[in-house]
Short mmCIF file of C-alpha atoms and ligand atoms in Angstrom, two decimals:
data_model
loop_
_atom_site.label_atom_id
_atom_site.label_comp_id
_atom_site.label_asym_id
_atom_site.label_seq_id
_atom_site.Cartn_x
_atom_site.Cartn_y
_atom_site.Cartn_z
CA MET A 1 -10.06 -2.23 -25.00
CA SER A 2 -10.26 0.90 -27.11
CA PRO A 3 -11.90 3.92 -25.51
CA SER A 4 -15.18 5.24 -26.86
CA SER A 5 -14.93 7.92 -29.53
CA ASP A 6 -16.34 10.73 -27.36
CA GLN A 7 -13.56 10.38 -24.82
CA PRO A 8 -10.53 12.62 -24.69
CA GLN A 9 -7.34 10.66 -25.27
CA GLU A 10 -4.42 10.81 -22.84
CA THR A 11 -2.16 10.28 -25.88
CA THR A 12 -2.98 13.79 -27.17
CA LEU A 13 -1.83 15.63 -24.05
CA PRO A 14 -1.91 19.45 -24.25
CA PRO A 15 1.23 21.54 -23.63
CA ILE A 16 2.08 22.14 -19.97
CA GLU A 17 1.08 25.52 -18.51
CA PRO A 18 2.93 26.89 -15.49
CA ILE A 19 1.15 26.69 -12.15
CA ASN A 20 2.09 26.92 -8.46
CA PRO A 21 0.25 26.85 -5.11
CA SER A 22 -0.17 30.65 -5.05
CA LEU A 23 -2.33 30.40 -8.20
CA VAL A 24 -4.78 27.76 -6.91
CA THR A 25 -7.64 27.50 -4.43
CA PHE A 26 -8.05 24.39 -2.28
CA THR A 27 -11.68 23.59 -1.55
CA ILE A 28 -14.45 20.99 -1.48
CA ALA A 29 -16.00 20.78 -4.94
CA THR A 30 -19.50 22.04 -5.63
CA PRO A 31 -21.74 19.53 -7.45
CA HIS A 32 -20.87 21.33 -10.71
CA GLN A 33 -17.11 21.19 -10.02
CA ARG A 34 -17.47 17.49 -9.23
CA ILE A 35 -18.88 16.88 -12.67
CA LEU A 36 -16.09 18.93 -14.25
CA SER A 37 -13.56 16.78 -12.37
CA TRP A 38 -15.18 13.55 -13.52
CA ARG A 39 -15.25 14.76 -17.11
CA LEU A 40 -11.54 15.50 -16.77
CA ASN A 41 -10.47 12.26 -15.09
CA GLY A 42 -12.76 10.22 -17.34
CA ALA A 43 -9.92 10.53 -19.87
CA SER A 44 -8.04 8.05 -17.69
CA TRP A 45 -10.82 6.00 -16.16
CA ALA A 46 -14.02 6.01 -18.25
CA SER A 47 -13.18 3.30 -20.76
CA PRO A 48 -14.99 1.07 -21.71
CA LEU A 49 -17.86 3.36 -20.66
CA THR A 50 -18.47 6.56 -22.62
CA LEU A 51 -17.66 9.76 -20.78
CA ASP A 52 -21.36 10.41 -20.10
CA GLN A 53 -21.88 6.88 -18.80
CA TYR A 54 -18.83 7.24 -16.58
CA VAL A 55 -20.04 10.54 -15.13
CA GLY A 56 -23.36 8.76 -14.48
CA ARG A 57 -21.56 5.99 -12.62
CA GLU A 58 -19.65 8.43 -10.45
CA GLN A 59 -22.87 10.31 -9.71
CA THR A 60 -24.54 7.01 -8.74
CA LEU A 61 -21.66 6.14 -6.43
CA SER A 62 -21.81 9.59 -4.82
CA GLU A 63 -25.42 8.82 -3.85
CA THR A 64 -24.67 5.48 -2.14
CA GLU A 65 -25.04 5.08 1.60
CA LEU A 66 -21.23 5.15 1.94
CA SER A 67 -20.72 8.38 -0.02
CA ALA A 68 -23.90 10.45 0.42
CA ASN A 69 -24.30 13.17 3.08
CA GLY A 70 -20.60 13.97 3.26
CA GLY A 71 -19.48 10.32 3.40
CA THR A 72 -17.27 11.14 0.43
CA LEU A 73 -15.75 14.60 0.19
CA TYR A 74 -14.57 15.72 -3.24
CA TYR A 75 -11.50 17.91 -2.78
CA ILE A 76 -10.14 19.99 -5.62
CA LEU A 77 -7.61 22.61 -6.53
CA HIS A 78 -9.08 25.05 -9.00
CA HIS A 79 -7.45 28.02 -10.64
CA ARG A 80 -7.63 31.04 -8.33
CA ASP A 81 -9.19 33.15 -11.11
CA ASP A 82 -11.48 30.49 -12.60
CA PRO A 83 -13.48 28.07 -10.40
CA GLU A 84 -14.30 26.02 -13.49
CA LEU A 85 -10.65 25.33 -14.25
CA ILE A 86 -9.91 22.19 -12.23
CA ILE A 87 -6.19 21.68 -11.61
CA SER A 88 -6.22 18.57 -9.37
CA ALA A 89 -8.85 16.50 -7.58
CA CYS A 90 -9.29 13.55 -5.26
CA GLU A 91 -12.02 11.83 -3.26
CA VAL A 92 -11.93 11.21 0.48
CA THR A 93 -14.39 8.65 1.86
CA SER A 94 -14.99 8.12 5.57
CA LYS A 95 -14.44 4.57 6.81
CA ARG A 96 -15.05 2.81 10.11
CA LEU A 97 -12.12 0.89 11.47
CA VAL A 98 -11.04 -1.02 14.57
CA ILE A 99 -7.65 -0.64 16.19
CA ALA A 100 -5.97 -2.79 18.82
CA GLY A 101 -2.50 -1.99 20.08
CA PRO A 102 -0.39 0.42 22.08
CA GLY A 103 -2.42 3.30 23.49
CA THR A 104 -5.88 1.93 22.66
CA ASN A 105 -6.66 0.37 26.06
CA GLY A 106 -8.43 -2.66 24.58
CA SER A 107 -9.73 -2.43 21.04
CA LYS A 108 -11.35 0.70 19.75
CA VAL A 109 -13.72 1.48 16.90
CA GLY A 110 -12.72 4.72 15.21
CA ASN A 111 -12.86 6.83 12.08
CA GLY A 112 -10.58 6.48 9.12
CA TYR A 113 -10.67 7.58 5.51
CA ALA A 114 -9.83 6.38 2.02
CA ILE A 115 -8.32 8.57 -0.68
CA ALA A 116 -9.14 7.70 -4.28
CA SER A 117 -9.23 9.11 -7.80
CA VAL A 118 -6.18 11.34 -7.39
CA PHE A 119 -5.92 13.24 -10.64
CA THR A 120 -4.18 16.26 -12.16
CA ASN A 121 -5.38 18.04 -15.27
CA PRO A 122 -2.84 17.07 -17.99
CA ARG A 123 -2.22 20.80 -18.66
CA PHE A 124 -0.69 21.19 -15.19
CA ARG A 125 1.17 17.95 -14.50
CA ASN A 126 4.60 17.49 -12.89
CA GLN A 127 4.48 20.80 -11.08
CA GLY A 128 3.68 19.42 -7.63
CA MET A 129 -0.08 19.95 -7.80
CA ALA A 130 -1.19 16.43 -6.78
CA SER A 131 1.41 16.46 -3.99
CA TYR A 132 0.15 19.86 -2.80
CA LEU A 133 -3.49 18.71 -2.90
CA LEU A 134 -2.70 15.58 -0.91
CA LYS A 135 -0.74 17.53 1.71
CA ARG A 136 -3.72 19.86 2.17
CA VAL A 137 -6.13 16.90 2.38
CA GLN A 138 -3.88 15.17 4.90
CA GLU A 139 -3.97 18.31 7.07
CA GLU A 140 -7.79 18.29 6.91
CA VAL A 141 -8.23 14.64 7.91
CA ASP A 142 -5.64 14.97 10.67
CA LYS A 143 -7.45 18.05 12.00
CA ARG A 144 -10.78 16.23 12.15
CA GLY A 145 -9.12 13.47 14.15
CA ASP A 146 -9.24 10.47 11.81
CA GLU A 147 -6.99 7.69 13.08
CA CYS A 148 -5.52 6.69 9.74
CA GLY A 149 -6.14 6.58 6.00
CA VAL A 150 -5.89 4.08 3.21
CA LEU A 151 -5.28 4.39 -0.52
CA TYR A 152 -4.60 1.93 -3.33
CA SER A 153 -1.81 3.19 -5.56
CA ASP A 154 -1.93 2.60 -9.29
CA ILE A 155 1.33 4.49 -9.84
CA GLY A 156 3.78 2.33 -7.94
CA ARG A 157 5.24 2.76 -4.48
CA VAL A 158 7.36 5.93 -4.72
CA PHE A 159 4.90 8.85 -5.15
CA TYR A 160 2.75 8.17 -2.09
CA THR A 161 5.64 6.95 0.10
CA ARG A 162 7.20 10.40 -0.34
CA LEU A 163 4.00 11.88 1.07
CA GLY A 164 4.17 9.76 4.22
CA TRP A 165 2.22 6.67 3.13
CA LYS A 166 3.48 3.19 3.99
CA ASP A 167 3.00 0.63 1.24
CA PHE A 168 2.06 -2.97 1.98
CA ARG A 169 2.55 -6.33 0.32
CA THR A 170 0.01 -7.41 -2.28
CA PRO A 171 -0.37 -11.20 -2.33
CA GLN A 172 -3.21 -12.37 -4.54
CA LEU A 173 -4.59 -15.44 -6.23
CA LEU A 174 -5.75 -15.24 -9.82
CA ALA A 175 -7.73 -18.32 -10.86
CA GLY A 176 -8.30 -18.73 -14.59
CA ILE A 177 -11.27 -20.77 -15.70
CA GLU A 178 -11.88 -22.28 -19.09
CA GLY A 179 -14.76 -24.34 -20.40
CA ASP A 180 -18.50 -24.10 -20.85
CA ALA A 181 -21.05 -23.54 -18.08
CA THR A 182 -21.54 -27.29 -17.50
CA ALA A 183 -17.92 -27.49 -16.29
CA PHE A 184 -18.66 -25.03 -13.48
CA PRO A 185 -22.01 -25.77 -11.81
CA VAL A 186 -23.00 -24.11 -8.53
CA PRO A 187 -21.96 -26.84 -6.07
CA GLU A 188 -24.43 -28.66 -3.83
CA GLY A 189 -24.85 -27.34 -0.33
CA VAL A 190 -24.44 -23.72 -1.45
CA GLU A 191 -27.09 -21.03 -1.75
CA LEU A 192 -26.62 -17.93 -3.92
CA LEU A 193 -27.18 -14.56 -2.23
CA ASN A 194 -28.74 -11.28 -3.27
CA GLU A 195 -27.64 -7.86 -1.99
CA ASP A 196 -29.99 -7.82 1.01
CA GLN A 197 -28.75 -11.20 2.13
CA VAL A 198 -25.11 -10.11 1.87
CA ARG A 199 -25.89 -6.94 3.84
CA LYS A 200 -27.37 -9.01 6.69
CA LEU A 201 -24.27 -11.20 6.77
CA CYS A 202 -22.11 -8.07 6.87
CA GLU A 203 -23.90 -6.88 9.99
CA ASP A 204 -22.96 -10.09 11.80
CA ASP A 205 -19.49 -9.96 10.30
CA VAL A 206 -18.87 -6.47 11.71
CA LYS A 207 -19.72 -7.77 15.20
CA ALA A 208 -17.50 -10.83 14.72
CA VAL A 209 -14.56 -8.69 13.56
CA GLU A 210 -15.00 -6.38 16.56
CA GLU A 211 -14.93 -9.43 18.85
CA GLU A 212 -11.84 -10.74 17.05
CA PHE A 213 -10.14 -7.43 17.83
CA SER A 214 -11.16 -7.54 21.51
CA ARG A 215 -9.40 -10.90 21.71
CA LEU A 216 -6.35 -9.47 19.93
CA ALA A 217 -6.23 -6.58 22.37
CA ALA A 218 -6.24 -9.04 25.28
CA ALA A 219 -2.92 -10.47 24.05
CA PRO A 220 -0.84 -7.36 23.22
CA ASP A 221 2.26 -7.83 21.03
CA GLY A 222 3.43 -4.21 20.82
CA LYS A 223 2.12 -3.81 17.26
CA THR A 224 -0.86 -1.78 16.06
CA HIS A 225 -3.51 -4.03 14.53
CA ILE A 226 -6.12 -2.48 12.30
CA VAL A 227 -9.06 -3.54 10.19
CA PHE A 228 -11.42 -1.51 8.01
CA LEU A 229 -14.86 -2.77 8.94
CA PRO A 230 -16.75 -4.83 6.33
CA THR A 231 -19.92 -2.76 6.72
CA PRO A 232 -23.07 -3.24 4.62
CA ALA A 233 -22.55 0.28 3.22
CA GLN A 234 -19.07 -0.69 2.04
CA PHE A 235 -20.41 -3.71 0.11
CA SER A 236 -23.37 -1.82 -1.35
CA TRP A 237 -20.91 0.72 -2.78
CA HIS A 238 -19.31 -2.09 -4.84
CA PHE A 239 -22.73 -3.45 -5.80
CA ALA A 240 -23.83 0.01 -6.99
CA ARG A 241 -20.73 0.13 -9.17
CA ASP A 242 -21.14 -3.18 -10.98
CA GLY A 243 -24.94 -2.79 -10.82
CA TYR A 244 -24.49 0.35 -12.93
CA VAL A 245 -21.88 -1.02 -15.34
CA CYS A 246 -23.16 -4.55 -16.06
CA PRO A 247 -26.50 -3.54 -17.65
CA ILE A 248 -24.65 -1.05 -19.88
CA LEU A 249 -21.93 -3.39 -21.06
CA ARG A 250 -23.85 -6.68 -21.03
CA ASN A 251 -27.48 -5.64 -21.08
CA ARG A 252 -27.96 -7.77 -17.99
CA GLU A 253 -28.81 -7.02 -14.35
CA VAL A 254 -26.64 -8.51 -11.62
CA GLN A 255 -28.68 -10.93 -9.55
CA TRP A 256 -26.18 -12.79 -7.37
CA ARG A 257 -23.80 -10.98 -5.06
CA GLY A 258 -22.31 -14.00 -3.35
CA ALA A 259 -23.02 -17.40 -1.86
CA ARG A 260 -23.22 -19.12 1.51
CA THR A 261 -23.04 -22.67 2.77
CA GLU A 262 -26.36 -24.22 3.80
CA ASP A 263 -25.43 -24.14 7.49
CA GLY A 264 -24.92 -20.36 7.18
CA LEU A 265 -21.44 -20.48 8.76
CA ALA A 266 -19.49 -19.50 5.64
CA TRP A 267 -20.08 -16.98 2.86
CA ILE A 268 -18.44 -15.19 -0.02
CA ALA A 269 -19.30 -11.95 -1.81
CA TRP A 270 -18.10 -10.75 -5.21
CA ASP A 271 -17.89 -7.85 -7.63
CA HIS A 272 -18.24 -8.27 -11.42
CA ASP A 273 -15.41 -6.21 -12.92
CA LEU A 274 -16.20 -6.33 -16.62
CA ARG A 275 -13.48 -3.79 -17.43
CA GLU A 276 -10.74 -6.05 -16.08
CA LYS A 277 -12.76 -9.19 -16.95
CA LYS A 278 -12.42 -10.54 -13.41
CA LEU A 279 -14.84 -11.65 -10.75
CA LYS A 280 -13.26 -9.97 -7.73
CA ILE A 281 -13.87 -11.58 -4.37
CA LEU A 282 -14.83 -8.92 -1.86
CA ARG A 283 -14.67 -11.12 1.21
CA ILE A 284 -14.61 -14.77 2.27
CA VAL A 285 -15.80 -15.65 5.77
CA SER A 286 -15.93 -19.03 7.46
CA ARG A 287 -16.75 -19.61 11.11
CA HIS A 288 -16.24 -23.39 10.79
CA SER A 289 -13.59 -25.43 12.57
CA ALA A 290 -10.35 -25.92 10.63
CA GLU A 291 -11.22 -29.09 8.68
CA GLU A 292 -14.78 -27.99 7.85
CA LYS A 293 -13.45 -24.58 6.85
CA LYS A 294 -11.45 -26.00 3.95
CA LYS A 295 -14.48 -27.84 2.59
CA ALA A 296 -16.71 -24.77 2.97
CA VAL A 297 -14.22 -22.43 1.32
CA LYS A 298 -13.80 -24.87 -1.55
CA ARG A 299 -17.55 -24.88 -2.20
CA LEU A 300 -17.64 -21.07 -2.04
CA LEU A 301 -14.77 -20.77 -4.52
CA LEU A 302 -16.58 -23.18 -6.85
CA ALA A 303 -19.69 -21.00 -6.56
CA ALA A 304 -17.60 -17.97 -7.51
CA MET A 305 -16.19 -19.83 -10.51
CA ALA A 306 -19.75 -20.76 -11.54
CA GLU A 307 -20.73 -17.07 -11.36
CA ALA A 308 -17.65 -16.03 -13.36
CA ARG A 309 -18.44 -18.67 -15.97
CA ASP A 310 -22.06 -17.56 -16.11
CA TRP A 311 -20.93 -13.99 -16.87
CA ASP A 312 -18.25 -15.19 -19.30
CA VAL A 313 -15.57 -13.60 -17.14
CA PRO A 314 -12.42 -15.75 -17.39
CA LYS A 315 -10.76 -14.96 -14.03
CA VAL A 316 -11.55 -15.00 -10.33
CA LEU A 317 -9.37 -12.74 -8.18
CA VAL A 318 -8.78 -13.13 -4.44
CA TRP A 319 -6.72 -10.58 -2.50
CA GLU A 320 -4.68 -11.87 0.45
CA PRO A 321 -5.74 -15.50 0.01
CA SER A 322 -5.84 -17.27 3.40
CA GLU A 323 -4.34 -20.71 3.87
CA GLU A 324 -7.80 -22.27 3.47
CA VAL A 325 -8.34 -20.39 0.21
CA SER A 326 -4.94 -21.51 -1.12
CA VAL A 327 -5.54 -25.15 -0.14
CA ALA A 328 -9.10 -25.18 -1.48
CA ALA A 329 -8.07 -23.56 -4.77
CA THR A 330 -5.25 -26.07 -5.17
CA GLU A 331 -7.68 -28.95 -4.62
CA ILE A 332 -10.02 -27.51 -7.26
CA TRP A 333 -7.09 -27.19 -9.64
CA ARG A 334 -6.10 -30.84 -9.04
CA GLU A 335 -9.66 -32.00 -9.66
CA LEU A 336 -10.55 -29.82 -12.65
CA GLY A 337 -7.19 -30.11 -14.39
CA PRO A 338 -6.73 -27.83 -17.39
CA LYS A 339 -10.10 -26.11 -16.89
CA VAL A 340 -8.60 -24.19 -13.97
CA SER A 341 -5.23 -22.45 -13.74
CA LEU A 342 -3.86 -20.78 -10.60
CA VAL A 343 -1.39 -17.94 -10.22
CA PHE A 344 -0.24 -16.93 -6.74
CA GLU A 345 1.50 -13.58 -7.15
CA GLU A 346 2.23 -10.08 -5.82
CA ARG A 347 0.44 -7.22 -7.53
CA GLU A 348 2.86 -4.51 -8.69
CA ASP A 349 0.88 -2.89 -11.50
CA GLY A 350 -1.96 -1.42 -9.45
CA SER A 351 -3.98 -1.22 -6.24
CA ILE A 352 -0.98 -1.22 -3.89
CA PRO A 353 -2.54 -0.80 -0.44
CA SER A 354 -0.97 2.03 1.52
CA LEU A 355 -1.66 3.43 4.98
CA ARG A 356 -0.93 6.73 6.62
CA TRP A 357 -1.27 7.23 10.33
CA GLN A 358 -2.55 10.48 11.82
CA ASN A 359 0.11 13.25 11.57
CA GLY A 360 2.33 10.85 9.64
CA GLU A 361 3.19 8.91 12.83
CA ASN A 362 5.42 5.93 12.20
CA ARG A 363 3.87 2.72 13.57
CA GLU A 364 4.38 -0.98 13.06
CA VAL A 365 0.98 -1.91 11.68
CA VAL A 366 -0.60 -5.30 11.08
CA TRP A 367 -3.47 -4.88 8.62
CA HIS A 368 -6.17 -7.54 8.99
CA HIS A 369 -8.65 -8.63 6.32
CA ASN A 370 -7.06 -6.52 3.62
CA GLU A 371 -9.54 -7.93 1.13
CA TYR A 372 -11.09 -6.31 -1.92
CA TYR A 373 -14.20 -5.07 -0.06
CA GLY A 374 -12.04 -2.23 1.31
CA TRP A 375 -10.94 -1.00 -2.11
CA CYS A 376 -12.38 2.18 -3.54
C1 COA B 1 -0.38 10.75 -10.88
C2 COA B 1 -0.80 12.23 -11.03
C3 COA B 1 -2.02 12.49 -10.17
C4 COA B 1 0.36 13.09 -10.57
O1 COA B 1 -0.06 14.44 -10.65
P1 COA B 1 1.00 15.65 -10.67
O2 COA B 1 0.28 16.89 -10.29
O3 COA B 1 1.72 15.65 -11.95
O4 COA B 1 1.95 15.17 -9.48
P2 COA B 1 3.17 15.91 -8.81
O5 COA B 1 3.69 16.99 -9.73
O6 COA B 1 2.85 16.26 -7.42
O7 COA B 1 4.22 14.72 -8.75
C5 COA B 1 4.72 14.21 -9.94
C6 COA B 1 5.34 12.87 -9.66
O8 COA B 1 4.39 11.83 -9.89
C7 COA B 1 4.99 10.81 -10.62
N1 COA B 1 4.06 10.06 -11.42
C8 COA B 1 3.09 10.55 -12.22
N2 COA B 1 2.50 9.51 -12.88
C9 COA B 1 3.12 8.40 -12.48
C10 COA B 1 2.99 7.03 -12.83
N3 COA B 1 2.08 6.59 -13.71
N4 COA B 1 3.80 6.13 -12.21
C11 COA B 1 4.71 6.52 -11.30
N5 COA B 1 4.90 7.81 -10.97
C12 COA B 1 4.12 8.73 -11.56
C13 COA B 1 5.94 11.58 -11.53
O9 COA B 1 6.93 10.73 -12.01
C14 COA B 1 6.50 12.66 -10.63
O10 COA B 1 7.60 12.18 -9.91
P3 COA B 1 8.97 13.07 -9.82
O11 COA B 1 8.60 14.24 -8.95
O12 COA B 1 9.95 12.15 -9.18
O13 COA B 1 9.28 13.47 -11.21
C15 COA B 1 -1.10 12.57 -12.53
O14 COA B 1 -0.02 12.15 -13.31
C16 COA B 1 -2.37 11.94 -13.05
O15 COA B 1 -3.44 12.50 -12.92
N6 COA B 1 -2.27 10.73 -13.65
C17 COA B 1 -3.44 10.01 -14.20
C18 COA B 1 -4.32 9.47 -13.07
C19 COA B 1 -3.58 8.58 -12.09
O16 COA B 1 -2.89 7.65 -12.45
N7 COA B 1 -3.78 8.87 -10.78
C20 COA B 1 -3.16 8.14 -9.69
C21 COA B 1 -4.08 7.10 -9.18
S1 COA B 1 -3.37 6.17 -7.83
#
């Protein structure tokens, strides 16, 4: 998709100007510096929004329950002699997580963080500025006692690994759908959900995940198990994002945020990514027994396909598909023939999940429920 005309183009990069850590100030951005940073990084990330629309989206996200009141801190390096000259920037959002493993004495709910939107002004690239910013940020989060951090790399595995981040595998299922709306009805026995309904389900889900971790802690295996909690605030952050973008790009409000089975034991939530033209599954939950689970997950996937079809979005994306998701998707593919195509793959081009433990400690970590809800 071609960027809007009022956006700066990364193809017309300015000449590089020398910079080094002694010439920059590391700080939390003022509201004005935040806007300057967004206007700068919009060159990479605004499209297909205009720069002004993109800045509006970022402002909206900064006011969500997850990010407001210091939930997201906007760190920058600016030029020592000019606070308006942004050199590098990134965002650090607080996250709740649960850990079970050596040293936790049962399972423990703790604080973590997510780093996103790492960016260097094109005038100052390849001079170690992003690396310097991240080292300073890492010192800050370690000092405040966060257990560990997450980021999703769009620039491969090398850059962040050098800074002490451990990259993880990226299995995903991409289901293509083709055909008119009649080919993808919302299946019987499924109810569509609005944001409030998803938030209520998240509250129960958080408790269930905490219980799951208590059980894990009771059977120690020497590894550190972690999960970022699927909190209502986390989901509303995604809903604020597509809730901002969809009316602009499609002149249409988002109504449905997910679906649940009639018995209430299984649910799914999704994000409409019109930029990538994918319906991204935030989370799939089923508290059914094994056989019932497959049937429930199948109905939920069909509901997601119906939503994708309704928005004329040709793909449904599931991160870390469980066995039930894989089996259910395969059954759908068998039944719907050429209307559905499935690709099980590893993502290498973007969103590579990476973790860093406090003080760069090296641990063998098992990451549970590494689904799209945790992305930011
Ligand atoms: C990625 C970025 C933040 C690096 O900033 P920087 O200040 O130039 O970074 P540093 O000087 O500390 O490190 C440069 C390293 O990053 C690597 N890098 C930059 N862009 C990269 C990319 N797209 N893919 C892989 N590596 C990349 C460089 O190759 C260089 O590695 P080298 O030291 O082996 O030569 C900057 O290029 C940028 O803003 N890019 C656009 C936004 C973006 O993609 N952000 C990352 C989101 S996960």
